[in-house]
Amino acid sequence: MFTMTSVGDRLNQLKSHNQCALIPFITAGDPDLETTGKALQVLAENGADVIELGVPYSDPLADGPTIQAAATRALEKGVKLEDVLNIVRETSSKIDVPIILFTYYNPIYYRGLEAFLQQIKSAGVKGLIVPDLPLEEAEILLETAQKMGIEVTLLVAPTSSQERIEAIAAKSQGFIYLVSVTGVTGMRTQMGTRVKDLLLDLRKVTDKPIGVGFGISSPEQAKQVKDWGADAAIVGSALVKRLSQGSPEEGLQAIGEFCKSLKEAIA
Amino acid sequence: MTKTPIKTNSNTTQLPDNLGRFGPYGGKYVPETLMPALAELETAYAKYRADADFQQELQGLLKDYVGRPSPLYFAERLTQHYARPDGTGAQIYLKREDLNHTGAHKINNALAQTLLAIRMGKKRIIAETGAGQHGVATATVCARFGLECIIYMGVQDMERQKLNVFRMELLNATVQPVTAGTGTLKDATSEAIRDWVTNVETTHYILGSVAGPHPYPMIVRDFHAVIGQETRRQCQEKFGASPDILMACVGGGSNAIGLFHEFIPESSVRLIGVEAAGESIVSGKHAATLTEGRPGVLHGAMSYLLQDTEGQVVEAHSISAGLDYPGVGPEHSYLKDTGRAEYYSVTDQEAVEVLCKLSELEGIIPALETAHAFAYLDKLCPQLEGSPRIVVNCSGRGDKDVQTIAKYLGDKI
């Protein structure tokens, strides 16, 4: 059976025990769909509390080179949304970790909001992140998704004004995704200290869990954001890179070990 | 025939609305990081568009640096070419944007946005370019004002527009090759947006078409509206009336909107946009977004879009780098749906043929982009009754394209 837990419930549970959650991200279909299915299990077995699954898109504006390249490879193999959802359907019965889809807006719009949400819900997806849909454009999606029991998580950026931070925090579902850098996804050697202040600003206006992502690529950085008060650390490019290197088996082993080390750092 | 008295309509057009919408099109589909920058740009534009100092500096430079007003030229031999045996037929005028400094309309917007960027305190300028004309225009203005300039350009476009790459480098700009996707305008635009997301606090992004998130489609349109405003005045001077038909090529659609905008409220003026049909519409290798696309989101705006059945953006194809784009400005989508403007497409071959014809008949080598507008005359003229006056936006000159044309025609130069 699918996990019954929502993203918000899972993160709040951990938060109430003062634990920082780990949210790994991988791109679906890279290196292939079969490996994606196995990767979801490997991540679940190695400390993932929630998993973000990226749907490959032709024009991933918010992504840096690592995830762009992964998406391109997946699309070249002909990976379609339905394939990704089949993997979710098969895997979510085996793991007790809620899955969030990370997808750009055009594929959603193309299918129609309700049809899209229905499709992902029936596959067992619990949450949705749409990086090119800011608050102003997200209203209908937020409303429709809420009715259907899918949590749409909004992003806060270092450039967001206090006013916007409050409005986004009020509307975001599941948790609030704090983008740690002005920039696209990708590995960085240092966490901007601005994150610390942003976490404080956010905390003043919300009780919802706060996840920090974009740029976290080592256990040390994950621990850093935990110490600054994050409720979840989101790690993407560093995993996508490891999964794509060598054979699928080597990639799976590498992300298992890496995921474990991330979890240990924030446990 | 009664004609509307001279008036400037630009300020009476209410679109886009305050959410940046032209009907259902437009909007701001961008990462949160950029939202404050778009708001900042909107505020700055609202402040300076009416500011006397800004307007004075802009008008002065448009005159002395760009060379405006650009002439409205009666193309006598082209008109004769389409004349019927009884002597009637379309009277064809060319709005000579190709005579602007840097050789295309693009500098109107690049100059005005640079003046805006300086007032916003931004010292670093980025831009995307396809044909290289917007890149050259931006690099030119940045050189004029001593600003750092980075131009994103697809590798395929760098190859087919080598001359413009060299020009940009001469102008001290950095041309950043983009290898993603097909290495064309779409990919260059994505990469420019990624740069902007990363450096938004120090950088102004001079978007080169009426595409992208609000307020760009509005700002770029307004900065090119001078084309239509001059055309109205020049038509009055030359024949005491408004033109009957306006024609322009459409990639993102900036030169077309620049010409159309002034005349949108004047419903007796036919507005015709011509897209690139590439190898042909049926081959699938084309860039006819309005003809063949369906609504979707690309580069921050809802508009017609070339996409597959999964909602993935598909690659466009055109011999013209400036039209080789799977999206289109949102206002064009609105003008299409409301029926205010008509959109057609012509193939690579038709564009090259007319380019040769215009060169021979008028001594004007148009850009490959521009040639698409002229190519539609072949289909349009036989359908017209009497002697309507057509203004074709001669949006750019073809010097940059001679290698591409020679290659297409099988010549070696």
XYZ file of C-alpha atoms in Angstrom:
680
model
C 0.000 0.000 0.000
C 0.987 3.619 -0.479
C 2.259 5.426 2.529
C -0.642 7.301 4.076
C 1.583 9.983 5.523
C 1.517 13.441 3.990
C 4.669 15.476 3.549
C 3.548 17.977 6.168
C 2.714 15.245 8.710
C 6.037 13.540 8.224
C 8.032 16.739 8.627
C 5.960 17.960 11.569
C 6.425 14.619 13.313
C 10.185 14.972 13.052
C 10.041 18.638 13.969
C 8.157 17.852 17.154
C 11.040 15.566 18.121
C 13.566 18.279 17.219
C 14.862 16.249 14.335
C 16.001 17.607 11.013
C 14.595 15.730 8.028
C 16.534 14.653 4.968
C 14.916 15.240 1.571
C 16.987 13.783 -1.251
C 16.222 14.673 -4.867
C 16.827 12.604 -7.977
C 15.866 13.100 -11.616
C 13.473 10.423 -12.825
C 14.726 8.347 -15.744
C 18.429 9.025 -15.267
C 20.293 6.823 -15.936
C 17.107 4.776 -16.600
C 13.651 4.185 -15.125
C 14.525 0.878 -13.530
C 17.383 2.499 -11.636
C 15.071 5.322 -10.556
C 12.759 2.776 -8.940
C 15.666 1.127 -7.155
C 17.089 4.499 -6.172
C 13.870 5.466 -4.418
C 14.170 2.327 -2.300
C 17.863 2.833 -1.640
C 17.203 6.397 -0.475
C 14.309 5.247 1.732
C 16.523 2.572 3.308
C 19.313 5.049 3.952
C 17.551 7.778 5.854
C 15.358 9.707 3.436
C 12.337 11.128 5.238
C 10.668 12.517 2.117
C 11.883 12.131 -1.490
C 11.722 14.720 -4.232
C 11.475 13.213 -7.692
C 12.301 15.486 -10.603
C 10.252 15.088 -13.786
C 12.615 15.698 -16.721
C 11.773 18.873 -18.641
C 13.149 20.401 -21.814
C 13.748 23.866 -20.354
C 14.618 23.600 -16.679
C 15.181 27.302 -15.927
C 15.828 26.890 -12.218
C 18.352 24.095 -12.610
C 22.113 24.176 -12.865
C 24.227 22.027 -15.198
C 24.049 18.750 -13.221
C 20.259 18.444 -13.138
C 19.875 19.960 -16.620
C 22.145 17.264 -18.003
C 20.271 14.530 -16.138
C 16.948 15.785 -17.511
C 18.349 15.930 -21.031
C 19.618 12.358 -20.779
C 16.251 11.152 -19.500
C 14.355 12.937 -22.276
C 16.706 11.523 -24.880
C 15.675 8.081 -23.630
C 12.049 9.026 -24.185
C 11.020 9.213 -20.527
C 7.454 10.480 -20.172
C 5.413 11.586 -17.186
C 3.388 8.365 -17.262
C 6.608 6.335 -17.014
C 7.691 8.365 -14.018
C 4.303 7.879 -12.359
C 4.444 4.129 -13.002
C 7.709 4.010 -11.089
C 6.120 5.967 -8.247
C 3.115 3.626 -8.289
C 5.321 0.526 -8.080
C 7.712 1.892 -5.513
C 5.465 3.801 -3.168
C 3.881 0.511 -2.103
C 7.273 -0.697 -0.927
C 8.478 2.347 0.986
C 7.036 4.433 3.788
C 8.370 7.722 2.477
C 6.125 10.378 0.929
C 7.137 11.357 -2.593
C 7.039 14.909 -3.935
C 7.103 15.579 -7.660
C 9.322 18.441 -8.786
C 8.081 19.594 -12.167
C 8.006 22.737 -14.265
C 4.640 24.282 -15.036
C 4.180 23.720 -18.759
C 3.670 19.944 -18.608
C 1.057 20.540 -15.872
C -0.713 23.239 -17.869
C -0.616 21.147 -21.006
C -2.570 18.306 -19.355
C -4.879 20.602 -17.453
C -4.503 21.159 -13.706
C -7.196 18.752 -12.553
C -6.253 15.969 -14.934
C -2.606 16.311 -13.932
C -3.350 16.313 -10.214
C -5.679 13.345 -10.575
C -3.022 11.454 -12.469
C -0.260 12.047 -9.931
C -2.530 11.442 -6.968
C -3.613 8.065 -8.265
C 0.049 7.133 -8.598
C 0.623 7.922 -4.937
C 2.384 11.287 -5.171
C 1.913 13.348 -2.009
C 3.332 16.734 -2.861
C 4.259 19.029 -5.687
C 6.957 21.640 -6.235
C 6.748 23.851 -9.332
C 9.845 26.062 -9.461
C 8.566 28.432 -12.154
C 5.236 29.089 -10.502
C 5.604 31.959 -8.020
C 2.853 32.831 -5.549
C 1.095 35.220 -7.946
C 0.549 32.504 -10.534
C 0.022 29.609 -8.114
C -3.401 30.386 -6.691
C -5.513 28.039 -8.836
C -3.035 25.201 -8.479
C -2.908 25.662 -4.693
C -6.695 25.595 -4.419
C -7.248 22.668 -6.756
C -4.446 20.630 -5.210
C -5.671 21.266 -1.692
C -9.100 19.890 -2.580
C -7.461 16.779 -3.916
C -5.097 16.286 -1.005
C -1.838 17.137 -2.772
C 0.452 19.547 -0.935
C 1.982 22.282 -3.095
C 5.162 23.625 -1.568
C 6.193 27.188 -2.464
C 9.695 28.578 -2.530
C 11.179 31.523 -0.666
C 14.360 33.075 -2.093
C 17.113 35.208 -0.547
C 15.747 38.110 -2.577
C 12.190 37.766 -1.240
C 10.987 40.764 0.779
C 9.598 40.265 4.271
C 6.138 40.920 2.872
C 6.529 38.188 0.254
C 8.058 35.803 2.798
C 4.951 36.180 4.950
C 2.547 35.711 2.050
C 4.416 32.646 0.752
C 4.722 31.127 4.214
C 0.973 31.519 4.714
C 0.114 29.732 1.446
C 2.808 27.063 1.224
C 1.684 23.532 1.973
C 3.657 20.667 3.488
C 6.627 22.839 4.265
C 8.336 25.988 3.048
C 11.207 25.549 0.630
C 13.923 28.063 1.398
C 16.252 28.540 -1.551
C 19.660 29.017 0.043
C 21.319 31.005 -2.743
C 20.438 33.502 -5.427
C 20.943 31.096 -8.258
C 20.070 27.801 -9.815
C 20.386 24.305 -8.354
C 23.861 22.870 -8.092
C 26.683 21.990 -5.758
C 28.431 24.769 -3.888
C 31.391 24.644 -1.592
C 29.968 27.056 0.967
C 26.559 27.812 2.363
C 25.700 31.496 2.250
C 25.420 32.841 5.770
C 22.348 34.701 4.589
C 20.462 31.448 5.046
C 20.856 31.824 8.780
C 19.119 35.215 8.764
C 16.464 34.046 6.327
C 15.669 31.101 8.585
C 15.225 33.495 11.494
C 12.977 35.758 9.399
C 10.873 32.835 8.294
C 10.631 31.359 11.759
C 9.133 34.615 13.036
C 6.189 34.294 10.664
C 5.471 30.572 10.496
C 5.227 27.351 12.457
C 5.391 25.265 9.301
C 8.491 23.161 8.713
C 11.228 24.894 6.704
C 13.387 22.956 4.264
C 16.600 24.427 2.911
C 17.837 23.499 -0.539
C 19.894 24.552 -3.602
C 23.578 24.081 -3.019
C 23.783 21.603 -0.132
C 26.313 19.051 -1.300
C 28.028 17.617 1.783
C 27.141 16.237 5.219
C 28.901 19.260 6.749
C 26.644 21.689 4.880
C 23.563 19.676 5.823
C 24.604 19.889 9.473
C 25.242 23.596 9.042
C 21.662 24.319 7.934
C 20.343 22.059 10.675
C 22.308 24.059 13.243
C 20.894 27.260 11.777
C 17.414 25.961 12.491
C 16.241 24.223 9.300
C 13.660 21.453 9.693
C 14.819 19.711 6.537
C 17.891 19.635 4.334
C 17.246 19.109 0.625
C 20.055 17.605 -1.428
C 19.805 17.254 -5.194
C 22.704 17.776 -7.580
C 25.217 15.978 -5.352
C 23.029 12.846 -5.499
C 22.158 13.172 -9.186
C 25.858 13.376 -9.984
C 26.712 10.300 -7.906
C 23.859 8.290 -9.402
C 24.950 9.068 -12.940
C 28.575 8.024 -12.484
C 29.677 4.533 -13.365
C 27.247 1.625 -13.768
C 23.714 1.850 -12.307
C 24.793 -0.533 -9.533
C 27.766 1.657 -8.652
C 25.541 4.729 -8.762
C 22.990 3.128 -6.443
C 25.671 2.119 -3.995
C 27.171 5.609 -4.075
C 23.875 7.364 -3.359
C 23.055 4.883 -0.595
C 26.317 5.631 1.196
C 26.036 9.346 0.591
C 22.431 9.492 1.761
C 23.397 7.641 4.919
C 26.236 10.049 5.623
C 23.898 13.011 5.168
C 21.366 11.516 7.540
C 24.000 10.770 10.155
C 25.230 14.352 9.983
C 21.819 15.774 10.816
C 20.506 13.041 13.107
C -11.757 57.919 -48.088
C -12.069 59.312 -44.572
C -9.071 58.728 -42.429
C -8.531 58.991 -38.733
C -6.917 62.286 -37.754
C -3.341 62.121 -36.474
C -3.150 61.128 -32.882
C -0.835 59.010 -30.825
C -2.615 56.004 -29.496
C 0.130 54.469 -27.410
C -1.057 55.764 -24.078
C -4.663 54.751 -24.535
C -3.873 51.049 -24.889
C -4.652 49.449 -21.561
C -2.875 46.157 -22.023
C -1.240 44.440 -20.325
C -3.297 44.595 -17.115
C -1.522 45.018 -13.800
C -0.751 41.289 -13.608
C 1.012 41.560 -16.931
C -1.771 39.819 -18.854
C -2.905 40.253 -22.413
C -6.135 38.316 -22.029
C -4.963 34.907 -20.811
C -1.404 35.445 -22.059
C 1.679 36.884 -20.394
C 2.144 36.776 -16.621
C 5.245 35.977 -14.608
C 6.213 32.308 -14.610
C 9.647 32.624 -13.077
C 11.527 31.319 -10.048
C 10.773 33.279 -6.872
C 14.324 34.682 -6.865
C 13.446 36.868 -9.873
C 10.103 38.166 -8.638
C 11.560 41.095 -6.680
C 13.737 42.052 -9.671
C 10.720 42.093 -11.980
C 8.867 44.272 -9.483
C 11.893 46.569 -9.251
C 12.009 46.855 -13.037
C 8.303 47.576 -13.182
C 8.636 50.335 -10.610
C 11.658 51.859 -12.321
C 9.922 51.796 -15.674
C 6.770 53.427 -14.285
C 8.939 56.122 -12.758
C 11.194 56.874 -15.720
C 8.894 56.439 -18.694
C 7.381 59.796 -17.821
C 10.570 61.331 -16.456
C 11.699 64.398 -18.408
C 15.452 63.750 -18.000
C 15.120 60.142 -19.063
C 13.026 61.005 -22.100
C 15.326 63.842 -23.072
C 18.407 61.644 -22.913
C 16.650 58.824 -24.777
C 15.243 61.054 -27.503
C 18.608 62.787 -27.944
C 20.437 59.480 -28.362
C 17.760 58.001 -30.622
C 18.282 60.986 -32.893
C 22.048 61.501 -32.822
C 23.349 58.020 -32.011
C 20.778 55.672 -33.537
C 19.895 57.969 -36.423
C 16.140 58.232 -35.923
C 13.724 58.871 -37.405
C 14.343 56.026 -39.825
C 13.023 56.855 -43.299
C 9.796 55.604 -44.815
C 10.884 54.662 -48.311
C 8.589 54.104 -51.298
C 9.813 50.953 -53.020
C 9.041 51.929 -56.585
C 10.422 48.954 -58.442
C 9.050 46.427 -55.953
C 5.669 48.134 -56.348
C 6.009 47.853 -60.147
C 6.891 44.193 -59.740
C 3.522 43.514 -58.108
C 1.503 45.928 -60.299
C -1.348 44.576 -62.410
C -1.492 45.226 -66.146
C -3.936 48.085 -65.499
C -1.388 49.792 -63.272
C -3.192 49.165 -59.987
C -1.670 47.121 -57.202
C -0.158 47.406 -53.750
C 1.882 50.522 -53.082
C 4.780 49.233 -51.046
C 6.646 51.316 -48.502
C 9.573 50.197 -46.388
C 10.086 51.384 -42.837
C 13.855 51.493 -42.906
C 14.828 50.148 -39.463
C 17.771 48.560 -41.277
C 19.293 52.028 -41.484
C 19.509 52.379 -37.709
C 22.938 52.263 -36.104
C 23.945 48.559 -35.824
C 21.602 47.648 -38.657
C 18.285 46.680 -37.099
C 15.421 47.847 -34.916
C 16.911 46.095 -31.895
C 18.876 49.136 -30.748
C 15.711 51.099 -29.863
C 15.077 48.742 -26.970
C 18.715 48.040 -26.076
C 19.421 51.758 -25.728
C 16.315 52.553 -23.699
C 16.747 49.570 -21.354
C 20.385 50.489 -20.808
C 19.395 54.002 -19.761
C 16.907 52.392 -17.396
C 19.546 49.991 -16.023
C 21.934 52.871 -15.332
C 19.221 54.659 -13.371
C 18.546 51.447 -11.454
C 22.207 51.346 -10.461
C 23.010 48.119 -12.334
C 26.538 47.988 -13.692
C 26.458 44.571 -15.325
C 24.334 43.891 -18.395
C 23.382 40.515 -19.824
C 21.388 39.664 -22.931
C 20.477 36.727 -25.141
C 20.804 36.815 -28.878
C 19.786 34.670 -31.821
C 20.745 36.421 -35.033
C 23.175 38.519 -33.060
C 21.411 41.797 -33.781
C 20.130 42.241 -30.253
C 23.526 41.160 -28.963
C 25.320 43.666 -31.158
C 22.876 46.425 -30.198
C 23.319 45.672 -26.499
C 27.109 45.411 -26.795
C 27.128 48.714 -28.667
C 25.175 50.606 -26.054
C 27.202 49.017 -23.240
C 30.385 50.183 -24.962
C 28.889 53.663 -25.269
C 28.226 53.762 -21.506
C 31.192 51.710 -20.286
C 29.137 48.866 -18.839
C 30.163 45.232 -18.479
C 28.302 43.204 -21.095
C 27.778 39.456 -21.403
C 25.873 38.075 -24.372
C 24.496 34.523 -24.338
C 24.424 32.940 -27.762
C 23.779 29.395 -28.907
C 26.726 27.647 -30.542
C 24.776 26.956 -33.723
C 23.894 30.637 -34.003
C 27.514 31.610 -33.319
C 28.439 29.514 -36.312
C 25.833 30.942 -38.676
C 26.266 34.528 -37.479
C 30.040 34.634 -37.132
C 30.217 38.215 -38.279
C 28.018 39.375 -35.429
C 30.061 37.384 -32.907
C 33.146 39.228 -34.098
C 31.324 42.561 -33.922
C 30.272 41.941 -30.327
C 33.809 41.038 -29.372
C 35.114 44.187 -31.046
C 32.644 46.079 -28.901
C 34.288 44.541 -25.838
C 31.395 42.284 -24.940
C 31.882 38.714 -23.741
C 30.043 36.261 -25.958
C 29.123 33.257 -23.831
C 28.552 30.139 -25.976
C 25.516 28.049 -25.040
C 25.742 24.368 -25.939
C 22.495 23.170 -24.347
C 19.664 21.926 -26.543
C 20.112 22.892 -30.178
C 22.377 25.826 -29.350
C 19.900 28.400 -30.596
C 17.897 31.325 -29.240
C 15.725 29.305 -26.844
C 18.767 27.854 -25.144
C 20.550 31.206 -25.045
C 17.496 32.773 -23.409
C 17.311 30.023 -20.773
C 20.974 30.509 -19.963
C 20.599 34.290 -19.729
C 17.710 33.800 -17.297
C 19.876 31.436 -15.214
C 22.601 34.077 -15.104
C 20.032 36.633 -14.018
C 18.720 34.346 -11.253
C 22.294 34.053 -10.007
C 23.416 37.692 -10.316
C 20.111 39.469 -10.036
C 21.251 41.985 -7.468
C 23.991 43.495 -9.620
C 22.733 42.740 -13.090
C 20.107 43.973 -15.498
C 18.863 41.544 -18.113
C 18.095 43.309 -21.391
C 15.593 40.933 -22.901
C 15.570 41.492 -26.642
C 12.037 40.674 -27.644
C 8.458 41.239 -26.511
C 8.683 37.873 -24.772
C 9.587 36.815 -21.242
C 7.870 37.619 -17.960
C 5.985 40.844 -17.302
C 6.991 43.674 -17.524
C 9.305 42.807 -20.464
C 6.655 42.369 -23.170
C 5.293 45.800 -22.241
C 8.621 47.578 -21.851
C 10.144 46.210 -25.041
C 6.963 47.020 -26.959
C 6.894 50.581 -25.653
C 10.556 51.151 -26.531
C 9.898 49.968 -30.092
C 6.581 51.811 -30.434
C 8.547 54.675 -31.963
C 8.551 52.638 -35.196
C 4.783 52.852 -35.565
C 4.603 56.420 -34.294
C 7.065 57.596 -36.932
C 5.276 55.527 -39.553
C 1.997 57.288 -38.800
C 3.624 60.706 -39.141
C 5.521 59.748 -42.286
C 2.436 58.267 -43.941
C 0.584 61.496 -43.262
C 3.431 63.472 -44.783
C 3.735 61.222 -47.825
C 0.113 60.495 -48.664
C -2.029 62.158 -46.034
C -3.548 58.998 -44.649
C -2.887 55.969 -42.480
C -1.433 52.922 -44.192
C -3.886 50.170 -45.147
C -1.697 47.207 -44.263
C 1.288 46.758 -41.967
C 3.564 43.769 -42.347
C 6.419 42.473 -40.246
C 8.236 39.238 -39.512
C 7.561 37.549 -36.170
C 10.016 35.500 -34.155
C 9.521 36.768 -30.618
C 7.729 39.624 -32.316
C 9.445 42.860 -31.267
C 9.692 44.628 -34.629
C 6.110 43.641 -35.449
C 4.705 44.969 -32.181
C 6.830 48.102 -32.581
C 5.144 48.788 -35.911
C 1.657 47.567 -34.933
C 1.245 49.121 -31.508
C 0.390 52.610 -32.683
C -2.275 51.261 -35.036
C -3.900 48.548 -32.890
C -6.882 50.780 -31.980
C -7.295 51.798 -35.625
C -9.233 48.792 -36.861
C -9.136 49.792 -40.528
C -5.400 49.063 -40.617
C -4.695 45.392 -41.346
C -1.889 43.938 -39.258
C 0.001 40.985 -40.702
C 2.751 39.053 -38.977
C 4.844 36.526 -40.887
C 6.452 33.581 -39.149
C 9.147 31.195 -40.296
C 7.837 27.969 -41.860
C 11.438 26.693 -42.054
C 11.744 23.692 -44.364
C 7.919 23.531 -44.432
C 5.069 23.247 -41.946
C 4.393 19.602 -42.814
C 8.039 18.641 -42.311
C 7.729 19.699 -38.680
C 10.972 21.643 -39.101
C 9.661 25.153 -38.669
C 9.274 28.031 -36.221
C 5.631 28.907 -36.933
C 4.547 29.200 -33.318
C 1.275 31.076 -33.827
C 0.293 28.973 -36.816
C 1.098 25.572 -35.330
C 1.617 25.929 -31.595
C -0.751 25.873 -28.684
C -0.769 27.874 -25.450
C 1.898 27.045 -22.913
C 4.599 28.574 -20.741
C 8.129 29.336 -21.889
C 10.678 31.786 -20.494
C 8.291 33.286 -18.001
C 5.215 33.926 -20.125
C 2.042 32.155 -21.172
C 1.801 32.311 -24.944
C 1.551 30.119 -28.008
C 4.326 27.546 -27.915
C 5.697 24.746 -30.057
C 5.422 21.693 -27.827
C 4.936 17.958 -28.003
C 2.148 15.842 -26.508
C 3.995 15.716 -23.186
C 4.172 19.490 -22.859
C 7.899 19.464 -23.636
C 9.086 22.416 -25.693
C 10.160 21.285 -29.156
C 13.007 22.668 -31.183
C 12.225 25.283 -33.786
C 13.842 25.355 -37.227
C 14.518 28.318 -39.460
C 17.292 29.483 -41.730
C 16.915 32.752 -39.875
C 18.528 32.632 -36.439
C 16.364 35.492 -35.229
C 13.120 33.651 -35.952
C 14.379 30.254 -34.787
C 12.369 30.286 -31.557
C 9.548 27.991 -30.364
C 7.782 30.765 -28.430
C 6.315 34.144 -29.287
C 5.484 37.327 -27.399
C 2.220 37.065 -25.430
C 0.665 40.131 -27.025
C 0.868 38.439 -30.422
C -1.029 35.450 -29.026
C -3.684 37.862 -27.841
C -3.818 39.711 -31.159
C -4.185 36.378 -32.937
C -7.003 35.113 -30.702
C -8.910 38.386 -30.899
C -8.457 38.441 -34.653
C -6.901 41.904 -34.560
C -3.771 40.675 -36.316
C -3.299 37.916 -38.877
C -0.368 35.560 -38.894
C 1.011 33.542 -41.781
C 4.228 31.703 -42.464
C 6.751 31.440 -45.295
C 9.498 28.896 -45.880
C 13.276 29.281 -45.862
C 13.239 29.029 -49.630
C 10.595 31.707 -50.088
C 12.522 34.003 -47.766
C 15.810 33.522 -49.620
C 14.136 34.046 -52.995
C 12.593 37.340 -51.961
C 15.842 38.412 -50.361
C 17.507 38.061 -53.761
C 14.591 39.836 -55.439
C 14.651 42.818 -53.083
C 18.410 43.077 -53.504
C 18.073 43.192 -57.292
C 15.032 45.444 -57.476
C 15.698 47.953 -54.743
C 19.381 47.676 -53.911
C 18.445 46.687 -50.379
C 19.700 43.405 -48.913
C 17.341 42.664 -46.038
C 18.148 40.427 -43.095
C 16.880 36.851 -43.438
C 14.388 37.575 -40.656
C 13.078 40.627 -42.483
C 12.909 38.732 -45.782
C 10.104 36.610 -44.291
C 7.847 39.674 -44.140
C 8.619 40.532 -47.765
C 8.089 36.952 -48.895
C 4.450 37.087 -47.919
C 3.879 39.867 -50.490
C 3.873 37.152 -53.163
C 0.775 35.616 -51.609
C -0.839 38.803 -50.386
C -0.579 41.099 -53.400
C -2.671 38.995 -55.807
C -5.490 38.952 -53.206
C -5.678 42.731 -52.863
C -8.055 45.013 -54.706
C -7.180 48.524 -55.863
C -3.944 50.092 -54.735
C -3.704 49.713 -50.962
C -0.702 51.164 -49.212
C 1.419 48.585 -47.447
C 4.181 49.381 -44.998
C 6.648 46.540 -44.558
C 8.927 46.802 -41.571
C 12.409 46.486 -43.057
C 13.591 45.482 -39.608
C 17.215 44.709 -40.359
C 19.905 44.565 -42.989
C 21.325 41.392 -44.420
C 25.081 41.951 -44.216
C 25.273 39.482 -41.347
C 23.551 36.796 -43.439
C 25.594 36.734 -46.617
C 27.493 33.592 -45.633
C 24.309 31.741 -44.726
C 22.659 32.791 -47.980
C 25.677 31.809 -50.042
C 25.728 28.423 -48.345
C 22.018 27.970 -48.981
C 22.399 28.911 -52.642
C 25.377 26.598 -52.975
C 27.897 29.351 -53.603
C 31.272 29.512 -51.964
C 32.514 32.835 -50.653
